[in-house]
mmCIF file of C-alpha atoms in Angstrom:
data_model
loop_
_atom_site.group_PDB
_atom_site.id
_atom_site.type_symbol
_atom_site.label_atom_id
_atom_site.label_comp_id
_atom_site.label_asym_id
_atom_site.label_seq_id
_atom_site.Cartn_x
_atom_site.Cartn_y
_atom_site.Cartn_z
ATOM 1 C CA UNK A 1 -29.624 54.735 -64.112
ATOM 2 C CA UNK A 2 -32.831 52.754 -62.540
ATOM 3 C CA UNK A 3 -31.822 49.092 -62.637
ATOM 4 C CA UNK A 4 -34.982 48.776 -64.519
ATOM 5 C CA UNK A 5 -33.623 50.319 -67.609
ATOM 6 C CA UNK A 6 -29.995 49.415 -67.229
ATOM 7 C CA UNK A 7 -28.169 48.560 -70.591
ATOM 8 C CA UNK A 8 -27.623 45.017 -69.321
ATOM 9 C CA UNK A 9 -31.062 44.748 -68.371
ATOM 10 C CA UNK A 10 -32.215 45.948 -72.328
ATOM 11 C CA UNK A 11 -30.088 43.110 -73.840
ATOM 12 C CA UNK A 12 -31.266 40.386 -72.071
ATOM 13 C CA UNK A 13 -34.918 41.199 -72.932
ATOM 14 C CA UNK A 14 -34.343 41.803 -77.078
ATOM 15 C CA UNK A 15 -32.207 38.474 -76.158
ATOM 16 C CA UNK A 16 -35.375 37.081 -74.772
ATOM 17 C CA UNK A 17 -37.619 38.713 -76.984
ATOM 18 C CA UNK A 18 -35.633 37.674 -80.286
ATOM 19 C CA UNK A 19 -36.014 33.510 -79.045
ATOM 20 C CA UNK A 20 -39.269 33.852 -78.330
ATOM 21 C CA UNK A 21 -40.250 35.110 -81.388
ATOM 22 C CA UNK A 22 -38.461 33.147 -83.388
ATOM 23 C CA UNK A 23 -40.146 30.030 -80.954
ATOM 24 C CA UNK A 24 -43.526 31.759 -81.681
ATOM 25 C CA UNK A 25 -42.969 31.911 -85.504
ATOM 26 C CA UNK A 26 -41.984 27.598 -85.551
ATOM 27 C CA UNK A 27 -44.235 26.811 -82.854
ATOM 28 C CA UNK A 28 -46.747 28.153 -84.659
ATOM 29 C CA UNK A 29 -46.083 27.729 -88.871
ATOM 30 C CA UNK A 30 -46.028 31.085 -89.726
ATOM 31 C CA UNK A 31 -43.823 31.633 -92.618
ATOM 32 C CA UNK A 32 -41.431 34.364 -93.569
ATOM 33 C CA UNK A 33 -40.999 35.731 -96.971
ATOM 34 C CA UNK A 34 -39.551 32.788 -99.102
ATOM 35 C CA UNK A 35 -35.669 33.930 -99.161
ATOM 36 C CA UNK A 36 -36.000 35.083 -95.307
ATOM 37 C CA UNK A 37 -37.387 31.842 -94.348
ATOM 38 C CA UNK A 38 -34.420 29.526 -95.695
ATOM 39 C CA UNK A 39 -32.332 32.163 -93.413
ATOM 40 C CA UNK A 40 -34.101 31.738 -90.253
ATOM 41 C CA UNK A 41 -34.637 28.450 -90.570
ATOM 42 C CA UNK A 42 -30.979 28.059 -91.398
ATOM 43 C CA UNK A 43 -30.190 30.099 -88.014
ATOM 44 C CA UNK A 44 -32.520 28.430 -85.537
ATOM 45 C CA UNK A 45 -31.548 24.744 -86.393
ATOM 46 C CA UNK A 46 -28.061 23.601 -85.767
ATOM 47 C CA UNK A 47 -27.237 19.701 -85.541
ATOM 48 C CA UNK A 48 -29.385 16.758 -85.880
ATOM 49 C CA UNK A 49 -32.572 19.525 -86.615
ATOM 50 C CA UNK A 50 -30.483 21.134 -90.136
ATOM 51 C CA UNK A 51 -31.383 17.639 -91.702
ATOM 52 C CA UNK A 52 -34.971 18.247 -92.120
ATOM 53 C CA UNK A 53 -34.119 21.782 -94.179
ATOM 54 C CA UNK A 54 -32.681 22.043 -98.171
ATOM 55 C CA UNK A 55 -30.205 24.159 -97.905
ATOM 56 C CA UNK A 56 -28.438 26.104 -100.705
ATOM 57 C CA UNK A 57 -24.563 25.625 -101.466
ATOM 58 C CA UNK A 58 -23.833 29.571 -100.487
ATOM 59 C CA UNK A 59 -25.363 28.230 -97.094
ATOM 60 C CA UNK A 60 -23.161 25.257 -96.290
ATOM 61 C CA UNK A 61 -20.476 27.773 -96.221
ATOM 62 C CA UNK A 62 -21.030 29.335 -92.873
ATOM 63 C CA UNK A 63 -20.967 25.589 -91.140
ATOM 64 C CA UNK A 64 -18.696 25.107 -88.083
ATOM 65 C CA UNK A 65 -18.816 21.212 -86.778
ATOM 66 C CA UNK A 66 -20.738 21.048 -83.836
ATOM 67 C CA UNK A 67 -17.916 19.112 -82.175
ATOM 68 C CA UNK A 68 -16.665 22.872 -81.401
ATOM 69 C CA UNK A 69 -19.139 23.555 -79.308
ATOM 70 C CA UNK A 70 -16.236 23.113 -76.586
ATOM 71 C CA UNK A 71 -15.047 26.066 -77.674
ATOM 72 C CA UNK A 72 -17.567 28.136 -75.446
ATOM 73 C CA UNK A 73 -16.933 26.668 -72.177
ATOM 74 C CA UNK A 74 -13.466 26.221 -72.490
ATOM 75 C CA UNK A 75 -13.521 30.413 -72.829
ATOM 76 C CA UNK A 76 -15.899 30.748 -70.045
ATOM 77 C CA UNK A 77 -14.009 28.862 -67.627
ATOM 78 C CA UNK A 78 -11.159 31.208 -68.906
ATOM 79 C CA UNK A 79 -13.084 34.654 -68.738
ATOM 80 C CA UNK A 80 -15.051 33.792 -65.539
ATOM 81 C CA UNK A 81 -12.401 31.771 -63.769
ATOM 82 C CA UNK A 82 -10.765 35.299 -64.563
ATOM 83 C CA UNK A 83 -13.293 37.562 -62.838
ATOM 84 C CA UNK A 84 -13.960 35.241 -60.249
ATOM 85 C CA UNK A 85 -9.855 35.461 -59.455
ATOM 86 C CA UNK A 86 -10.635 39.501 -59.776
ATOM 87 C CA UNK A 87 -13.628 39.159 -56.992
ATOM 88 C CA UNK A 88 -11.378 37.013 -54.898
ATOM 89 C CA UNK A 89 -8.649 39.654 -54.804
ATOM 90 C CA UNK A 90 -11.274 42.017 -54.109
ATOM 91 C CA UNK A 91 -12.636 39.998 -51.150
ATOM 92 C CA UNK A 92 -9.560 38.755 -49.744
ATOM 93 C CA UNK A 93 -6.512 41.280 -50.198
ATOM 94 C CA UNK A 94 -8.791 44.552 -50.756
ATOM 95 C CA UNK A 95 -7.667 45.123 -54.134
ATOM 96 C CA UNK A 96 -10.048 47.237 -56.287
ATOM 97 C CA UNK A 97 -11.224 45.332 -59.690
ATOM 98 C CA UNK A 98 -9.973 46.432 -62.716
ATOM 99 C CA UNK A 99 -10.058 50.189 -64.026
ATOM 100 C CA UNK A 100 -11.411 48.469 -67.575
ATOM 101 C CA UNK A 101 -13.722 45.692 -66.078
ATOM 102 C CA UNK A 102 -15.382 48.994 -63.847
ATOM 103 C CA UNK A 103 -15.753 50.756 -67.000
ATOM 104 C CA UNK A 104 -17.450 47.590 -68.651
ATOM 105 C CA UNK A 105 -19.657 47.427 -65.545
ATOM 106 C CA UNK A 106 -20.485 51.088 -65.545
ATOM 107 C CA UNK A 107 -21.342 50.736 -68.860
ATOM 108 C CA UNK A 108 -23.805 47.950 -68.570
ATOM 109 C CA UNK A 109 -25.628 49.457 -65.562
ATOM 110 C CA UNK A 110 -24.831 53.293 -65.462
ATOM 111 C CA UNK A 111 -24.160 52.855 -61.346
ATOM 112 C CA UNK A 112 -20.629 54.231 -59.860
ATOM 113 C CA UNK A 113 -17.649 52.867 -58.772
ATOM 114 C CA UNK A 114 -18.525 52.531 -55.260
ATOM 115 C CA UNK A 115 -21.131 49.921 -56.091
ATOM 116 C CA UNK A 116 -18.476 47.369 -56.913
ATOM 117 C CA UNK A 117 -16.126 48.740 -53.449
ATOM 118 C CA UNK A 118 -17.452 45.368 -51.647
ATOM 119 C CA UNK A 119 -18.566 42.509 -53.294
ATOM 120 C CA UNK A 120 -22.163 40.738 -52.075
ATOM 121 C CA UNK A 121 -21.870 37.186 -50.751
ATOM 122 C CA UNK A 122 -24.339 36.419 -53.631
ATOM 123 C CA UNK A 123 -22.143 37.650 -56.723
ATOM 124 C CA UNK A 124 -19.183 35.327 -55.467
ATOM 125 C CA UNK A 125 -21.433 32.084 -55.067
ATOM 126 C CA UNK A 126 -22.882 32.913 -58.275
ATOM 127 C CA UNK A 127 -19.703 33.370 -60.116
ATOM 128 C CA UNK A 128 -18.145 29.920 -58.367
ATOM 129 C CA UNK A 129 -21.221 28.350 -59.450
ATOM 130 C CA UNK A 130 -21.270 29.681 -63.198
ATOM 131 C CA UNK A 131 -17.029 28.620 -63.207
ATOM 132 C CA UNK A 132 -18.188 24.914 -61.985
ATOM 133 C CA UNK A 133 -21.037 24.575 -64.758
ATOM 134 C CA UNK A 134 -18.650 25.703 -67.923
ATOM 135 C CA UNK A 135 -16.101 23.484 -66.463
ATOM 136 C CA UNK A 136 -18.293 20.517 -66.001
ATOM 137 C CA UNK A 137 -19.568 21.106 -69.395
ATOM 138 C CA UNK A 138 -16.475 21.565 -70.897
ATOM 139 C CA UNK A 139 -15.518 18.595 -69.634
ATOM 140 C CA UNK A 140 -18.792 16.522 -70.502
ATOM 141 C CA UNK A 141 -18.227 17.668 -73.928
ATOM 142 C CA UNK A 142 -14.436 16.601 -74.260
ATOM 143 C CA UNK A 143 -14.875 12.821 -72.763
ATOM 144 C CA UNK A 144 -18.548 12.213 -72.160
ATOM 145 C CA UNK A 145 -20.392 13.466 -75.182
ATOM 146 C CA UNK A 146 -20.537 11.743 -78.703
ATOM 147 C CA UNK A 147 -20.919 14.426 -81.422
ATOM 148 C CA UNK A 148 -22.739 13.449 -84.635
ATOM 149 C CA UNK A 149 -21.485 14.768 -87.960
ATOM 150 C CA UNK A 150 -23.890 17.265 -87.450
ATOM 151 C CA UNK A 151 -23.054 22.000 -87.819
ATOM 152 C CA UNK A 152 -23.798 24.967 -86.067
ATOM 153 C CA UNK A 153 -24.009 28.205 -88.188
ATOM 154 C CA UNK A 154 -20.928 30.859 -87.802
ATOM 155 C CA UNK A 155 -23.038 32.956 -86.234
ATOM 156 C CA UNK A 156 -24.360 30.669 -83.606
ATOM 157 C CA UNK A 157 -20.854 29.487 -83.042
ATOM 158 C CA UNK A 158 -19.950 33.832 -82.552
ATOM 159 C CA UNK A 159 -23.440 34.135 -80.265
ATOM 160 C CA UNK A 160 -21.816 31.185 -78.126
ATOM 161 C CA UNK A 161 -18.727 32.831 -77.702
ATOM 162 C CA UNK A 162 -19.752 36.349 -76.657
ATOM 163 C CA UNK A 163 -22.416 34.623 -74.235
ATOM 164 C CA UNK A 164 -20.004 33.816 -71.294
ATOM 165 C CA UNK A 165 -18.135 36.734 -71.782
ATOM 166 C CA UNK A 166 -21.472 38.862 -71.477
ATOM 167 C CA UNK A 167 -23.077 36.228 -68.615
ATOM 168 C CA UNK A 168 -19.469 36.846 -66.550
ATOM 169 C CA UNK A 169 -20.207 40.260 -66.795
ATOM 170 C CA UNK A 170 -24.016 40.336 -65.937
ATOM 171 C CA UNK A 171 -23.070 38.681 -62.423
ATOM 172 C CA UNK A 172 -20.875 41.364 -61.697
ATOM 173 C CA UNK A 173 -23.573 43.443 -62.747
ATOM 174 C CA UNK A 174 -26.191 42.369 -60.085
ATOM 175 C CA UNK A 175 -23.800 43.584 -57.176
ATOM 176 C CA UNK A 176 -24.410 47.171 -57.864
ATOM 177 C CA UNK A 177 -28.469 46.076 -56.569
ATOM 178 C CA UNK A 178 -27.997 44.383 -53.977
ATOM 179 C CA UNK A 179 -28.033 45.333 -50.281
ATOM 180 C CA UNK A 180 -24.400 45.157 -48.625
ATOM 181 C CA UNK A 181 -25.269 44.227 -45.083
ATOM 182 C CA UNK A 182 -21.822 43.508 -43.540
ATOM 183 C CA UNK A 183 -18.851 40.194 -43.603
ATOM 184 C CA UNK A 184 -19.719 37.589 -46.309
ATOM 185 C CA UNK A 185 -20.744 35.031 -43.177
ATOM 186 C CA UNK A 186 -23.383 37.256 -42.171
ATOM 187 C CA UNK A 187 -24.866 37.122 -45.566
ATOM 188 C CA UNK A 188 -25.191 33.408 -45.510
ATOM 189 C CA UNK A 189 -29.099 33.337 -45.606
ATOM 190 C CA UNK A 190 -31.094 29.905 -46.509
ATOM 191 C CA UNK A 191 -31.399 31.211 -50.182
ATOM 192 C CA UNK A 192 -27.714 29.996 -50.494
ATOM 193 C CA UNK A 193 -28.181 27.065 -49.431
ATOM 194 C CA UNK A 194 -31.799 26.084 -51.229
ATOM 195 C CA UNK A 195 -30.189 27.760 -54.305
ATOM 196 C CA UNK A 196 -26.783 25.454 -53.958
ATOM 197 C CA UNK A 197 -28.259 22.327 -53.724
ATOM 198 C CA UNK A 198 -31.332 22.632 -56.608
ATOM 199 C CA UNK A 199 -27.617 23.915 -58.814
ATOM 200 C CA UNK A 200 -26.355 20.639 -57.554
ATOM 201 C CA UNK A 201 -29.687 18.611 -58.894
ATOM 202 C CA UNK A 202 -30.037 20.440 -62.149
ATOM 203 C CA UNK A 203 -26.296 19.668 -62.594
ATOM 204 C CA UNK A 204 -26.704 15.462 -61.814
ATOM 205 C CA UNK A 205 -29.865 15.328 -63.974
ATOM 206 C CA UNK A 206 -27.884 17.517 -66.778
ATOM 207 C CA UNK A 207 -25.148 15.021 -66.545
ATOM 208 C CA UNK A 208 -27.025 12.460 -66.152
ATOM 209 C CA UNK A 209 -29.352 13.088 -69.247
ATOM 210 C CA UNK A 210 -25.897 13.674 -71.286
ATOM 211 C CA UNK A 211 -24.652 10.229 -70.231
ATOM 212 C CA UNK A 212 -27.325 8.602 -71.544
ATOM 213 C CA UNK A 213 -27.499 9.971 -74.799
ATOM 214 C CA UNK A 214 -23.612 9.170 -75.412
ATOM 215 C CA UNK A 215 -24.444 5.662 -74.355
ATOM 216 C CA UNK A 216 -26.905 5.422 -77.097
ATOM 217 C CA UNK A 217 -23.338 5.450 -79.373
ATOM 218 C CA UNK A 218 -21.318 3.815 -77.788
ATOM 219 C CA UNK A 219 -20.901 -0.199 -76.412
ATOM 220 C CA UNK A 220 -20.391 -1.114 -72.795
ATOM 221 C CA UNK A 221 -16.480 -0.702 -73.004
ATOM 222 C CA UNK A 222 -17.466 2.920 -74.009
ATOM 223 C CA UNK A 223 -16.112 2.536 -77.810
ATOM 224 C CA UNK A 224 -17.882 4.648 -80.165
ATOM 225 C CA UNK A 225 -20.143 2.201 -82.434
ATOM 226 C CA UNK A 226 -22.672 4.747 -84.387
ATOM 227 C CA UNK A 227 -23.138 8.125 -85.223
ATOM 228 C CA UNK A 228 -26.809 7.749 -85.763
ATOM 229 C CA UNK A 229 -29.470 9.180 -83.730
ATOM 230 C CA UNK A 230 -31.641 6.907 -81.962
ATOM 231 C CA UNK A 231 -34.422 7.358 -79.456
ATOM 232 C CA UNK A 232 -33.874 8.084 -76.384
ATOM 233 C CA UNK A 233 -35.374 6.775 -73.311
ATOM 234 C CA UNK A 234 -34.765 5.879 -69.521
ATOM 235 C CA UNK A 235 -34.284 8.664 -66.928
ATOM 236 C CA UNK A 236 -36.404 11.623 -67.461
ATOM 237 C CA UNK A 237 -36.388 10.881 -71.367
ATOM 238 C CA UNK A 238 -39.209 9.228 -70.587
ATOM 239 C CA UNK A 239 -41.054 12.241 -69.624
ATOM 240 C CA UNK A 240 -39.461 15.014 -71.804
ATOM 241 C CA UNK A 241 -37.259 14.994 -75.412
ATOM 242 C CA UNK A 242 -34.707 17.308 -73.755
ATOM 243 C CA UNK A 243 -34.096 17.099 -70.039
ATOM 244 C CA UNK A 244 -30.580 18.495 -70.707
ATOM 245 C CA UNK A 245 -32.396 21.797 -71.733
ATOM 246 C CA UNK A 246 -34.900 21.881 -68.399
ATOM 247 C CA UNK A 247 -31.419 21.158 -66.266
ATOM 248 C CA UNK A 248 -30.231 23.990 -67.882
ATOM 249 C CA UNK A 249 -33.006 25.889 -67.443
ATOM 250 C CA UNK A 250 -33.231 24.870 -63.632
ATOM 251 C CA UNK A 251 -29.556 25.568 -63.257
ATOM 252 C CA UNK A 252 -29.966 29.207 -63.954
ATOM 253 C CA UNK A 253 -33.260 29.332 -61.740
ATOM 254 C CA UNK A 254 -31.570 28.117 -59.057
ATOM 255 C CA UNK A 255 -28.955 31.128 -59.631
ATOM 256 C CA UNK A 256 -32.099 33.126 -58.944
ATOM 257 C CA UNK A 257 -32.450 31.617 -56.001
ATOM 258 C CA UNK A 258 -28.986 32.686 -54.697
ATOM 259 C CA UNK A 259 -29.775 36.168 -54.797
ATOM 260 C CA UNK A 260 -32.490 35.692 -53.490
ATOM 261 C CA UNK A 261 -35.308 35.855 -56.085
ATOM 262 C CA UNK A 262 -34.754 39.595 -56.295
ATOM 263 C CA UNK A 263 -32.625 40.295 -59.069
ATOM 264 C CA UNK A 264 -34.446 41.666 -62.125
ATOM 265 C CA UNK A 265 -31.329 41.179 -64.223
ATOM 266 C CA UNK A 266 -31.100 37.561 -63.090
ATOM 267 C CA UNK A 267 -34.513 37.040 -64.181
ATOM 268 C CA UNK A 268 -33.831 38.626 -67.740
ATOM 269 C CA UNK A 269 -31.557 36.020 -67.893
ATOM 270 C CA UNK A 270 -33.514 32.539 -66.811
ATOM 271 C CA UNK A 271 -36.340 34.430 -69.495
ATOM 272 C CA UNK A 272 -33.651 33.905 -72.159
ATOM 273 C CA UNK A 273 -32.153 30.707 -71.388
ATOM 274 C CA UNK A 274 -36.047 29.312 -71.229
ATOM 275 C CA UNK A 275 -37.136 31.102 -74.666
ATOM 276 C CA UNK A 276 -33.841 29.909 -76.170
ATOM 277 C CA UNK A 277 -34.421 26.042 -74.530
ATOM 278 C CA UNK A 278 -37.759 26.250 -75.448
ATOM 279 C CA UNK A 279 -36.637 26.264 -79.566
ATOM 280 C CA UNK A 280 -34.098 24.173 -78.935
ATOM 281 C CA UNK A 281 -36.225 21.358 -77.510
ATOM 282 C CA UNK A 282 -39.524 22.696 -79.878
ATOM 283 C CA UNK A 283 -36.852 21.918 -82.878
ATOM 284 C CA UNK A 284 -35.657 18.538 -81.330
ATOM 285 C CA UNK A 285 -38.950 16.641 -79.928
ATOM 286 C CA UNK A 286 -40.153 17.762 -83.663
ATOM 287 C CA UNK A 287 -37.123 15.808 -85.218
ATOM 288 C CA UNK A 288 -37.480 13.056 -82.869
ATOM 289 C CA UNK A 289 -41.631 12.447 -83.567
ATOM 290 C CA UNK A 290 -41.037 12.473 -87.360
ATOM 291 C CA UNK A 291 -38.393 10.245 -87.290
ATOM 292 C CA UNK A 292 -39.343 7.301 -85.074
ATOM 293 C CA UNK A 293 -43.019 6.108 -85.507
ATOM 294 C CA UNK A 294 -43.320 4.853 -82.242
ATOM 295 C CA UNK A 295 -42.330 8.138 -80.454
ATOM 296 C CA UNK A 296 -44.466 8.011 -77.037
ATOM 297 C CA UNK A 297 -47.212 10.733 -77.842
ATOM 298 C CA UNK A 298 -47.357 11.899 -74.455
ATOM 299 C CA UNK A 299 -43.491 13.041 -74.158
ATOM 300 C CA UNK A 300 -43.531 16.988 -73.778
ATOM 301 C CA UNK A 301 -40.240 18.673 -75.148
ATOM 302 C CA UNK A 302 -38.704 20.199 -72.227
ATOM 303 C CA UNK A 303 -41.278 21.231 -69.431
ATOM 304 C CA UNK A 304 -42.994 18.072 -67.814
ATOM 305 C CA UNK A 305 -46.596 18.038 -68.930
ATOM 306 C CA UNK A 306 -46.781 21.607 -69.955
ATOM 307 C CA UNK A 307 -44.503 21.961 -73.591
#
């Protein structure tokens, strides 16, 4: 099956496609029927964004406390730290993955067996790197993030489950298109390396853009004082509403970058993670400008100067 029209390939792009619709329709204030647009507005907001929305009593029962968004890194660092143990075995001892993880893979792509017989440099960076992300997520959300009162819809809260588990498998995915060219150390290119270290970046600012939000709750001992949400500023706050959601976005570009900008599948991907940012941060930077008077006018939402 042409890599072009690989299963894996046709998810990520209705993935894609379905955010950037959605985007399109609130970016632009085209409305839905009447009872259709309570339910997509109910589906695209979660958090701090559901407070600007009536919503009916039949609606309130599909709310899951956004404090569980924990939940999804906590199973990808379980599923991926999985498969990358599987690829390590591979690598290392020469044992072949999984009869039902092959069958997965085979699946997604439609390529044989053999194309998962020696794992690319590429697929085992990118799987260390995905591992380190959830965990320093998961981690940022236990002891570094202060959670407002605020929901996420059950089927968000589903989405974010089966979105490692389907992101675990997508890197696996990409070995079956890329060249093998002999031991992982003579794959080392400079893509690895340029990739690496703008991972490394995206991460700090991520971090950094988290830590500063949490501050905004608590005092300098680090004890919670408010759940309210408050402007924020300092760091690049001052240039965008979200820079959490451009690290993101960066973080999975510079993924790209490990394989070398040549993975079409890869590139499905950052197009969904920048579609699905994009509402996020559309649906924040809104909240934040019609709540605080003195919002600066010339803050973009996510993308420096551009949206």
């Amino acid at each position: 099956m042409p890599d072009s029209i690989a299963i894996v390939n046709i998810i990520w792009f209705l993935l894609a496609l379905c955010f950037l619709i959605a985007f399109c329709l609130y970016k632009f204030s085209l409305k839905l029927p009447h009872s259709l647009e309570h339910v997509f507005q109910d589906l695209i907001r979660y958090g701090k964004t559901k407070e600007q929305i009536k919503r009916s009593n039949w609606q309130l029962v599909f709310d899951i406390s956004k404090r569980c968004f924990y939940h999804f890194y906590a199973v990808s660092v379980m599923w991926n730290g999985l498969l990358l143990l599987f690829s390590l075995c591979s690598v290392v001892m020469k044992e072949a993955l999984p009869d039902w993880l092959i069958d997965a893979l085979w699946c997604l792509t439609g390529r044989p067996r053999a194309a998962w017989n020696e794992l690319h440099l590429s697929i085992l960076l990118l799987q260390v790197l995905l591992w380190v992300h959830s965990l320093r997520r998961l981690l940022e959300c236990l002891f570094v993030s202060v959670f407002s009162n605020g929901v996420i819809h059950v089927v968000q809260y589903a989405f974010g489950l089966g979105y490692y588990v389907l992101l675990g498998l997508t890197v696996l995915c990409i070995n079956s298109s890329l060249p093998q060219s002999g031991s992982l150390v003579n794959q080392l290119t400079w893509h690895h390396v340029i990739g690496t270290l703008l991972f490394i970046w995206a991460s700090l600012l991520q971090n950094r853009s988290l830590s500063l939000l949490a501050k905004m709750r608590t005092d300098s001992s680090g004890k919670v004082e408010t759940l309210a949400h408050k402007m924020p500023c300092g760091g690049w706050f001052e240039l965008v509403s979200c820079p959490h959601y451009l690290a993101e976005l960066l973080i999975y570009v510079a993924m790209s970058v490990c394989c070398g900008c040549s993975s079409l599948t890869w590139w499905l991907v950052v197009l969904y993670v920048l579609c699905n940012q994009a509402l996020a941060a559309q649906l924040c930077h809104h909240y934040y400008r019609s709540k605080f008077e003195t919002y600066p006018t010339q803050r973009k939402a996510f993308i420096p100067f551009v949206l």
